[in-house]
Amino acid sequence: MLAKPTRKNVQGNAACALGAIAAGCKFYAGYPITPSSEIAEGMARELPKVDGFFVQMEDEIASMGAVIGASLGGVKSMTATSGPGFSLKQENLGYAAMTETPCVIANVMRGGPSTGMPTRPGQGDIMQARWGTHGDHPIIALTPASVGEIYSETIRAFNLSERLRVPVVILIDEAIGHLLETIDLTPPDPETLITRKWATGDKDAFLPFAETDDLVPPMAKPGDGYRTHTTGLTHDEKGFPTQVPEKGERAVMRLLDKLDHHAKLIQSFEVLQCDDADVVITAFGISARAAKRAVKNLRSNGIKVGLFRPITLWPFPHEAFQKATKNATSVVVAEMNAGQLVLEIERLVNQKQTVHRLNRIDGEVFTPQEIETVIQEIVS
Amino acid sequence: MSNQQHISAEEFDVRDYMRLELFPHFLCPGCGHGMALRAMMWALYENNISMDKLAVVCGIGCSGRLGAYIDSNTFHTTHGRPLAFATGLALARPDLHVVVITGDGDCLAIGGNHLIHACRRNVNMTCLMLNNEVYGMTGGQVSPTTSKDRYTTTTPYGNREPVFDACKLAEAAGAGFVGREVTMQVPTLKDLIKQAFDYNGFSFVEIISDCTEVFGRKNQLGESAEMILSQKAGTRPDSYGNKVDEPFHPNALKTGVLAMTGRPEYRAHMQPFKKEG
Ligand code: SF4
């Protein structure tokens, strides 16, 4: 039986905490940082109600470590932070990627670099989300554009992380994190919630990092008698460090192939009026909302413009983007940074298409009018 | 732990609890870490701790590599962070017996903040800090416990910095159980580790180990046997300043149980949540 719909006026960050609880999160470790603290506060309030554990750690590094430790113990775990804290989490984030430990990290983005503008929105951490930790590693990053989507994407983040054993980052810009909207908080159908596959069967023959068909080996739960070894060192299928070149290469390649193999599951995007569009705007998060309004206004003036909004930012939905922009001559990338997503877009357009950059790094959000002005200039 | 047994050194065969397929192990000949590991395994055995229910969380360095050899649930984490990982693991899985193996660099330098807060928080686990006065794995750089005037690759003119007394630090930060022992006396060390395992809360044990190959050689401290004997003679007094102009710690290093309090374990502070309505 499905639960009855519950509509509530909630803040974006609170919706993240509620989504995590709905997804089955039972452990949160964090450190206070603006503008994400309401997520920690929400978890501190909600977790005890579901017999979960909240702990405020001594720093951002420790909170990421504790989240991974709890997940290695078999519990769905998350943390939240903002730019400076996200920098500190990168080392352990790489460990989670290498050891295939599920975990969710919300980054409520503020203006950067460094301490930047703590209370102002930004979208400058997207390349950090992709490449923040060292080495070639898999990562998934999601970019919700509304309070309702923060709730549903947080649930999806846990599902993806558990299904694929990969860390998932939720990139929320401060503007949406602190937005109040009325959303549907109907708990998801329990059948749709995913929990990682646990090792079963022969204990001696079990290979914790085996090359399984779906490239996601089951995890051994400590206490179940599998006695496995987990290390950030490049390891073989047994989990022990290896210096054998082919084994080392394959171990890392499987992590990367895993995301390609499951691309369909991971990718999520919105395509709005792109079929006949001469100009396609690409934007995510709060910027996509201004872009959406711009599309509406321009269309009413007969200008053929559409919107491609990646919800899964990494891995970027390449094919969907190319399909959406098939008939376009121009692509406008509107983002609240000095030009990061545009680098990815420039790789994906064909030689006949031109790419226009629209950027803000002043801690203000885009208005539909400034996007409209740019597009009017392009079409005239 | 009930049903504690006492098994003589001859009777206890550590190889029964090791991943022998990984042997030969990586430790240099004479390295003190091997004796520390033996004492720990012996203590686990005598305390009847099941290898299935044990979780060993290690940091990075020569000490950090020990975990892989233990036939149990073993986690080789990031540099300085094993206590943070172990905190999450122990809170999520109170049914596991969590042991952290760390070194002086791992625990007191890069991981110093985690140590003081783990002591303060008092989550049930045991932290074994193997102090060999040096960063062995990276080739012998100065650490927070390198004795004054000692030579390392990054103190070519002798170490000028005073050393940390890890046990005083742990005690001041609130660790419920604090102890120290040398590797020379494996049975004594084993007995101390057993007490630490039995303690409900955060227990910290500093194990005075020796890096024979890198630190010993650089400072002409002799072969392994000589280094170990010098531990016993004065519990390595110079490591805490006896031979320097301004002694940091003028007395010979104390060993045994240094502090034991009845502080309630972390979870004792948690009231069961009263659900509304
Ligand atoms: S370098 Fe030193 S501490 Fe490391 S294994 Fe060799 S002797 Fe032991």
PDB file of N, CA and C in Angstrom, chain A residues 27 48-49 51 53-59 61-62 65-66 68-70 72-73 75 91-92 95 221-225 227-233 240-241, chain B residues 19 21-22 51-53 65 67-68 71-79 81 84-85 87-89 91-93 96 113-114 117 121 266-267 270 273 275-276:
ATOM      1  N   PHE A  27      23.243   6.767   9.257  1.00  0.00           N
ATOM      2  CA  PHE A  27      24.434   7.328   9.900  1.00  0.00           C
ATOM      3  C   PHE A  27      24.821   8.625   9.203  1.00  0.00           C
ATOM      4  N   PRO A  48      17.835   9.965  15.297  1.00  0.00           N
ATOM      5  CA  PRO A  48      17.466   9.182  16.490  1.00  0.00           C
ATOM      6  C   PRO A  48      16.072   8.572  16.387  1.00  0.00           C
ATOM      7  N   LYS A  49      15.171   9.217  15.615  1.00  0.00           N
ATOM      8  CA  LYS A  49      13.802   8.700  15.480  1.00  0.00           C
ATOM      9  C   LYS A  49      13.756   7.390  14.712  1.00  0.00           C
ATOM     10  N   ASP A  51      16.336   5.177  14.859  1.00  0.00           N
ATOM     11  CA  ASP A  51      17.427   4.383  15.445  1.00  0.00           C
ATOM     12  C   ASP A  51      18.728   4.538  14.675  1.00  0.00           C
ATOM     13  N   PHE A  53      22.302   7.045  13.814  1.00  0.00           N
ATOM     14  CA  PHE A  53      23.345   7.696  14.590  1.00  0.00           C
ATOM     15  C   PHE A  53      23.810   8.977  13.935  1.00  0.00           C
ATOM     16  N   PHE A  54      23.815  10.052  14.702  1.00  0.00           N
ATOM     17  CA  PHE A  54      24.396  11.322  14.240  1.00  0.00           C
ATOM     18  C   PHE A  54      25.621  11.601  15.089  1.00  0.00           C
ATOM     19  N   VAL A  55      26.707  11.981  14.450  1.00  0.00           N
ATOM     20  CA  VAL A  55      27.863  12.399  15.232  1.00  0.00           C
ATOM     21  C   VAL A  55      28.512  13.602  14.562  1.00  0.00           C
ATOM     22  N   GLN A  56      28.766  14.627  15.378  1.00  0.00           N
ATOM     23  CA  GLN A  56      29.511  15.774  14.859  1.00  0.00           C
ATOM     24  C   GLN A  56      30.979  15.523  15.149  1.00  0.00           C
ATOM     25  N   MET A  57      31.767  15.417  14.098  1.00  0.00           N
ATOM     26  CA  MET A  57      33.172  15.056  14.257  1.00  0.00           C
ATOM     27  C   MET A  57      34.032  16.298  14.465  1.00  0.00           C
ATOM     28  N   GLU A  58      35.327  16.074  14.688  1.00  0.00           N
ATOM     29  CA  GLU A  58      36.243  17.168  14.992  1.00  0.00           C
ATOM     30  C   GLU A  58      36.605  17.999  13.766  1.00  0.00           C
ATOM     31  N   ASP A  59      36.446  17.453  12.598  1.00  0.00           N
ATOM     32  CA  ASP A  59      36.730  18.220  11.386  1.00  0.00           C
ATOM     33  C   ASP A  59      36.095  17.522  10.176  1.00  0.00           C
ATOM     34  N   ILE A  61      37.559  16.184   7.628  1.00  0.00           N
ATOM     35  CA  ILE A  61      38.278  14.971   7.232  1.00  0.00           C
ATOM     36  C   ILE A  61      37.736  13.791   8.035  1.00  0.00           C
ATOM     37  N   ALA A  62      37.626  14.019   9.342  1.00  0.00           N
ATOM     38  CA  ALA A  62      37.130  12.952  10.223  1.00  0.00           C
ATOM     39  C   ALA A  62      35.698  12.582   9.880  1.00  0.00           C
ATOM     40  N   GLY A  65      35.758  10.320   7.028  1.00  0.00           N
ATOM     41  CA  GLY A  65      36.293   9.027   7.463  1.00  0.00           C
ATOM     42  C   GLY A  65      35.253   8.221   8.223  1.00  0.00           C
ATOM     43  N   ALA A  66      34.536   8.886   9.126  1.00  0.00           N
ATOM     44  CA  ALA A  66      33.531   8.187   9.931  1.00  0.00           C
ATOM     45  C   ALA A  66      32.391   7.671   9.052  1.00  0.00           C
ATOM     46  N   ILE A  68      32.621   6.745   5.938  1.00  0.00           N
ATOM     47  CA  ILE A  68      33.108   5.553   5.228  1.00  0.00           C
ATOM     48  C   ILE A  68      33.208   4.378   6.192  1.00  0.00           C
ATOM     49  N   GLY A  69      33.678   4.650   7.419  1.00  0.00           N
ATOM     50  CA  GLY A  69      33.777   3.584   8.414  1.00  0.00           C
ATOM     51  C   GLY A  69      32.419   2.952   8.689  1.00  0.00           C
ATOM     52  N   ALA A  70      31.393   3.795   8.845  1.00  0.00           N
ATOM     53  CA  ALA A  70      30.046   3.287   9.115  1.00  0.00           C
ATOM     54  C   ALA A  70      29.530   2.499   7.918  1.00  0.00           C
ATOM     55  N   LEU A  72      31.339   0.913   5.707  1.00  0.00           N
ATOM     56  CA  LEU A  72      32.065  -0.364   5.662  1.00  0.00           C
ATOM     57  C   LEU A  72      31.433  -1.350   6.642  1.00  0.00           C
ATOM     58  N   GLY A  73      30.840  -0.812   7.698  1.00  0.00           N
ATOM     59  CA  GLY A  73      30.136  -1.654   8.658  1.00  0.00           C
ATOM     60  C   GLY A  73      28.767  -2.101   8.159  1.00  0.00           C
ATOM     61  N   VAL A  75      26.149   0.192   6.946  1.00  0.00           N
ATOM     62  CA  VAL A  75      25.064   1.130   7.202  1.00  0.00           C
ATOM     63  C   VAL A  75      25.059   2.230   6.132  1.00  0.00           C
ATOM     64  N   GLU A  91      40.391  13.606   0.092  1.00  0.00           N
ATOM     65  CA  GLU A  91      41.291  12.461   0.259  1.00  0.00           C
ATOM     66  C   GLU A  91      40.489  11.192   0.571  1.00  0.00           C
ATOM     67  N   ASN A  92      39.599  11.320   1.546  1.00  0.00           N
ATOM     68  CA  ASN A  92      38.808  10.146   1.926  1.00  0.00           C
ATOM     69  C   ASN A  92      37.749   9.801   0.887  1.00  0.00           C
ATOM     70  N   TYR A  95      39.299   7.489  -1.277  1.00  0.00           N
ATOM     71  CA  TYR A  95      39.351   6.167  -0.642  1.00  0.00           C
ATOM     72  C   TYR A  95      38.033   5.425  -0.860  1.00  0.00           C
ATOM     73  N   LYS A 221      30.079  -8.253   4.533  1.00  0.00           N
ATOM     74  CA  LYS A 221      29.726  -7.510   5.750  1.00  0.00           C
ATOM     75  C   LYS A 221      30.604  -8.008   6.895  1.00  0.00           C
ATOM     76  N   PRO A 222      31.322  -7.094   7.574  1.00  0.00           N
ATOM     77  CA  PRO A 222      32.149  -7.544   8.694  1.00  0.00           C
ATOM     78  C   PRO A 222      31.276  -8.278   9.718  1.00  0.00           C
ATOM     79  N   GLY A 223      31.764  -9.396  10.185  1.00  0.00           N
ATOM     80  CA  GLY A 223      30.991 -10.170  11.156  1.00  0.00           C
ATOM     81  C   GLY A 223      30.336 -11.384  10.523  1.00  0.00           C
ATOM     82  N   ASP A 224      30.220 -11.362   9.177  1.00  0.00           N
ATOM     83  CA  ASP A 224      29.587 -12.485   8.491  1.00  0.00           C
ATOM     84  C   ASP A 224      30.567 -13.628   8.202  1.00  0.00           C
ATOM     85  N   GLY A 225      31.824 -13.419   8.566  1.00  0.00           N
ATOM     86  CA  GLY A 225      32.790 -14.500   8.431  1.00  0.00           C
ATOM     87  C   GLY A 225      33.628 -14.488   7.158  1.00  0.00           C
ATOM     88  N   ARG A 227      35.952 -12.135   6.390  1.00  0.00           N
ATOM     89  CA  ARG A 227      37.304 -11.700   6.764  1.00  0.00           C
ATOM     90  C   ARG A 227      38.083 -11.129   5.575  1.00  0.00           C
ATOM     91  N   THR A 228      37.550 -10.088   4.997  1.00  0.00           N
ATOM     92  CA  THR A 228      38.225  -9.508   3.833  1.00  0.00           C
ATOM     93  C   THR A 228      39.115  -8.338   4.236  1.00  0.00           C
ATOM     94  N   HIS A 229      39.959  -7.947   3.306  1.00  0.00           N
ATOM     95  CA  HIS A 229      40.854  -6.813   3.513  1.00  0.00           C
ATOM     96  C   HIS A 229      40.426  -5.680   2.591  1.00  0.00           C
ATOM     97  N   THR A 230      40.369  -4.471   3.150  1.00  0.00           N
ATOM     98  CA  THR A 230      39.987  -3.298   2.361  1.00  0.00           C
ATOM     99  C   THR A 230      41.151  -2.317   2.400  1.00  0.00           C
ATOM    100  N   THR A 231      41.615  -1.879   1.243  1.00  0.00           N
ATOM    101  CA  THR A 231      42.733  -0.937   1.216  1.00  0.00           C
ATOM    102  C   THR A 231      42.580   0.044   0.068  1.00  0.00           C
ATOM    103  N   GLY A 232      43.094   1.250   0.288  1.00  0.00           N
ATOM    104  CA  GLY A 232      43.125   2.258  -0.769  1.00  0.00           C
ATOM    105  C   GLY A 232      44.254   2.001  -1.750  1.00  0.00           C
ATOM    106  N   LEU A 233      45.147   1.096  -1.383  1.00  0.00           N
ATOM    107  CA  LEU A 233      46.210   0.718  -2.319  1.00  0.00           C
ATOM    108  C   LEU A 233      45.571  -0.024  -3.486  1.00  0.00           C
ATOM    109  N   PHE A 240      43.960  -7.574  -1.843  1.00  0.00           N
ATOM    110  CA  PHE A 240      45.307  -7.319  -1.329  1.00  0.00           C
ATOM    111  C   PHE A 240      46.106  -6.470  -2.316  1.00  0.00           C
ATOM    112  N   PRO A 241      47.005  -5.621  -1.767  1.00  0.00           N
ATOM    113  CA  PRO A 241      47.781  -4.736  -2.634  1.00  0.00           C
ATOM    114  C   PRO A 241      48.496  -5.514  -3.738  1.00  0.00           C
TER     115      PRO A 241
ATOM    116  N   ARG B  19      47.248 -14.328   7.727  1.00  0.00           N
ATOM    117  CA  ARG B  19      47.071 -14.658   6.309  1.00  0.00           C
ATOM    118  C   ARG B  19      48.443 -15.057   5.758  1.00  0.00           C
ATOM    119  N   GLU B  21      49.273 -16.623   3.276  1.00  0.00           N
ATOM    120  CA  GLU B  21      49.497 -16.512   1.834  1.00  0.00           C
ATOM    121  C   GLU B  21      50.199 -15.202   1.467  1.00  0.00           C
ATOM    122  N   LEU B  22      50.174 -14.243   2.400  1.00  0.00           N
ATOM    123  CA  LEU B  22      50.838 -12.964   2.102  1.00  0.00           C
ATOM    124  C   LEU B  22      52.307 -12.974   2.542  1.00  0.00           C
ATOM    125  N   MET B  51      37.806 -13.933  15.462  1.00  0.00           N
ATOM    126  CA  MET B  51      38.374 -13.243  14.315  1.00  0.00           C
ATOM    127  C   MET B  51      37.275 -12.762  13.368  1.00  0.00           C
ATOM    128  N   ASP B  52      36.118 -13.386  13.423  1.00  0.00           N
ATOM    129  CA  ASP B  52      34.983 -12.937  12.598  1.00  0.00           C
ATOM    130  C   ASP B  52      34.396 -11.632  13.114  1.00  0.00           C
ATOM    131  N   LYS B  53      34.486 -11.448  14.431  1.00  0.00           N
ATOM    132  CA  LYS B  53      33.870 -10.259  15.040  1.00  0.00           C
ATOM    133  C   LYS B  53      34.890  -9.152  15.311  1.00  0.00           C
ATOM    134  N   ARG B  65      50.657  -1.296   7.739  1.00  0.00           N
ATOM    135  CA  ARG B  65      50.671  -2.469   6.870  1.00  0.00           C
ATOM    136  C   ARG B  65      50.437  -3.762   7.631  1.00  0.00           C
ATOM    137  N   GLY B  67      47.906  -4.754   9.444  1.00  0.00           N
ATOM    138  CA  GLY B  67      46.541  -5.263   9.407  1.00  0.00           C
ATOM    139  C   GLY B  67      46.331  -6.345   8.358  1.00  0.00           C
ATOM    140  N   ALA B  68      46.932  -6.152   7.205  1.00  0.00           N
ATOM    141  CA  ALA B  68      46.711  -7.083   6.085  1.00  0.00           C
ATOM    142  C   ALA B  68      47.090  -8.516   6.444  1.00  0.00           C
ATOM    143  N   ASP B  71      44.178 -12.445   9.815  1.00  0.00           N
ATOM    144  CA  ASP B  71      43.071 -13.121   9.136  1.00  0.00           C
ATOM    145  C   ASP B  71      41.750 -12.737   9.806  1.00  0.00           C
ATOM    146  N   SER B  72      41.286 -11.536   9.448  1.00  0.00           N
ATOM    147  CA  SER B  72      40.086 -10.994  10.090  1.00  0.00           C
ATOM    148  C   SER B  72      39.469  -9.958   9.160  1.00  0.00           C
ATOM    149  N   ASN B  73      38.605  -9.105   9.689  1.00  0.00           N
ATOM    150  CA  ASN B  73      38.071  -7.988   8.908  1.00  0.00           C
ATOM    151  C   ASN B  73      39.069  -6.848   9.044  1.00  0.00           C
ATOM    152  N   THR B  74      39.802  -6.543   7.989  1.00  0.00           N
ATOM    153  CA  THR B  74      40.896  -5.593   8.132  1.00  0.00           C
ATOM    154  C   THR B  74      40.733  -4.426   7.169  1.00  0.00           C
ATOM    155  N   PHE B  75      41.013  -3.237   7.673  1.00  0.00           N
ATOM    156  CA  PHE B  75      40.820  -2.013   6.896  1.00  0.00           C
ATOM    157  C   PHE B  75      42.095  -1.179   6.940  1.00  0.00           C
ATOM    158  N   HIS B  76      42.659  -0.949   5.797  1.00  0.00           N
ATOM    159  CA  HIS B  76      43.862  -0.135   5.661  1.00  0.00           C
ATOM    160  C   HIS B  76      43.375   1.203   5.130  1.00  0.00           C
ATOM    161  N   THR B  77      43.294   2.220   5.992  1.00  0.00           N
ATOM    162  CA  THR B  77      42.602   3.461   5.623  1.00  0.00           C
ATOM    163  C   THR B  77      43.575   4.514   5.112  1.00  0.00           C
ATOM    164  N   THR B  78      43.297   5.773   5.398  1.00  0.00           N
ATOM    165  CA  THR B  78      44.158   6.856   4.900  1.00  0.00           C
ATOM    166  C   THR B  78      45.081   7.337   6.024  1.00  0.00           C
ATOM    167  N   HIS B  79      46.092   8.118   5.639  1.00  0.00           N
ATOM    168  CA  HIS B  79      47.132   8.503   6.588  1.00  0.00           C
ATOM    169  C   HIS B  79      46.573   9.394   7.709  1.00  0.00           C
ATOM    170  N   ARG B  81      44.038   8.842   9.627  1.00  0.00           N
ATOM    171  CA  ARG B  81      42.594   8.849   9.821  1.00  0.00           C
ATOM    172  C   ARG B  81      41.988   7.577  10.393  1.00  0.00           C
ATOM    173  N   ALA B  84      39.195   8.046  12.893  1.00  0.00           N
ATOM    174  CA  ALA B  84      37.933   8.586  12.361  1.00  0.00           C
ATOM    175  C   ALA B  84      37.120   7.468  11.713  1.00  0.00           C
ATOM    176  N   PHE B  85      37.763   6.641  10.914  1.00  0.00           N
ATOM    177  CA  PHE B  85      37.069   5.507  10.289  1.00  0.00           C
ATOM    178  C   PHE B  85      36.525   4.576  11.373  1.00  0.00           C
ATOM    179  N   THR B  87      35.755   5.233  14.404  1.00  0.00           N
ATOM    180  CA  THR B  87      34.640   5.830  15.147  1.00  0.00           C
ATOM    181  C   THR B  87      33.323   5.534  14.432  1.00  0.00           C
ATOM    182  N   GLY B  88      33.311   5.743  13.112  1.00  0.00           N
ATOM    183  CA  GLY B  88      32.101   5.442  12.337  1.00  0.00           C
ATOM    184  C   GLY B  88      31.751   3.972  12.398  1.00  0.00           C
ATOM    185  N   LEU B  89      32.764   3.141  12.242  1.00  0.00           N
ATOM    186  CA  LEU B  89      32.534   1.693  12.246  1.00  0.00           C
ATOM    187  C   LEU B  89      32.022   1.218  13.604  1.00  0.00           C
ATOM    188  N   LEU B  91      30.513   2.962  15.947  1.00  0.00           N
ATOM    189  CA  LEU B  91      29.166   3.468  16.265  1.00  0.00           C
ATOM    190  C   LEU B  91      28.108   2.713  15.473  1.00  0.00           C
ATOM    191  N   ALA B  92      28.441   2.397  14.216  1.00  0.00           N
ATOM    192  CA  ALA B  92      27.473   1.692  13.371  1.00  0.00           C
ATOM    193  C   ALA B  92      27.358   0.221  13.753  1.00  0.00           C
ATOM    194  N   ARG B  93      28.452  -0.351  14.253  1.00  0.00           N
ATOM    195  CA  ARG B  93      28.478  -1.785  14.523  1.00  0.00           C
ATOM    196  C   ARG B  93      29.035  -2.081  15.911  1.00  0.00           C
ATOM    197  N   LEU B  96      30.949  -5.328  16.829  1.00  0.00           N
ATOM    198  CA  LEU B  96      32.313  -5.668  16.415  1.00  0.00           C
ATOM    199  C   LEU B  96      33.314  -5.228  17.488  1.00  0.00           C
ATOM    200  N   ASN B 113      44.654  15.428  15.757  1.00  0.00           N
ATOM    201  CA  ASN B 113      43.334  15.950  16.118  1.00  0.00           C
ATOM    202  C   ASN B 113      42.346  14.806  16.355  1.00  0.00           C
ATOM    203  N   HIS B 114      42.460  13.767  15.534  1.00  0.00           N
ATOM    204  CA  HIS B 114      41.530  12.645  15.699  1.00  0.00           C
ATOM    205  C   HIS B 114      41.804  11.917  17.014  1.00  0.00           C
ATOM    206  N   HIS B 117      40.286  13.841  20.031  1.00  0.00           N
ATOM    207  CA  HIS B 117      38.818  13.762  20.068  1.00  0.00           C
ATOM    208  C   HIS B 117      38.320  12.332  20.282  1.00  0.00           C
ATOM    209  N   ARG B 121      35.850  11.523  23.211  1.00  0.00           N
ATOM    210  CA  ARG B 121      34.539  10.943  22.908  1.00  0.00           C
ATOM    211  C   ARG B 121      34.316   9.624  23.659  1.00  0.00           C
ATOM    212  N   TYR B 266      30.769   6.183  25.330  1.00  0.00           N
ATOM    213  CA  TYR B 266      30.039   7.179  24.535  1.00  0.00           C
ATOM    214  C   TYR B 266      28.534   6.943  24.512  1.00  0.00           C
ATOM    215  N   ARG B 267      28.130   5.718  24.254  1.00  0.00           N
ATOM    216  CA  ARG B 267      26.704   5.430  24.090  1.00  0.00           C
ATOM    217  C   ARG B 267      25.917   5.603  25.387  1.00  0.00           C
ATOM    218  N   MET B 270      23.708   8.497  25.523  1.00  0.00           N
ATOM    219  CA  MET B 270      22.558   8.570  24.629  1.00  0.00           C
ATOM    220  C   MET B 270      21.327   8.044  25.349  1.00  0.00           C
ATOM    221  N   PHE B 273      15.605   7.194  22.248  1.00  0.00           N
ATOM    222  CA  PHE B 273      14.717   8.227  21.743  1.00  0.00           C
ATOM    223  C   PHE B 273      13.269   7.880  22.032  1.00  0.00           C
ATOM    224  N   LYS B 275       9.734   8.153  21.057  1.00  0.00           N
ATOM    225  CA  LYS B 275       8.950   8.512  19.877  1.00  0.00           C
ATOM    226  C   LYS B 275       7.692   9.270  20.298  1.00  0.00           C
ATOM    227  N   GLU B 276       7.381  10.294  19.492  1.00  0.00           N
ATOM    228  CA  GLU B 276       6.220  11.133  19.826  1.00  0.00           C
ATOM    229  C   GLU B 276       4.913  10.389  19.568  1.00  0.00           C
TER     230      GLU B 276
END
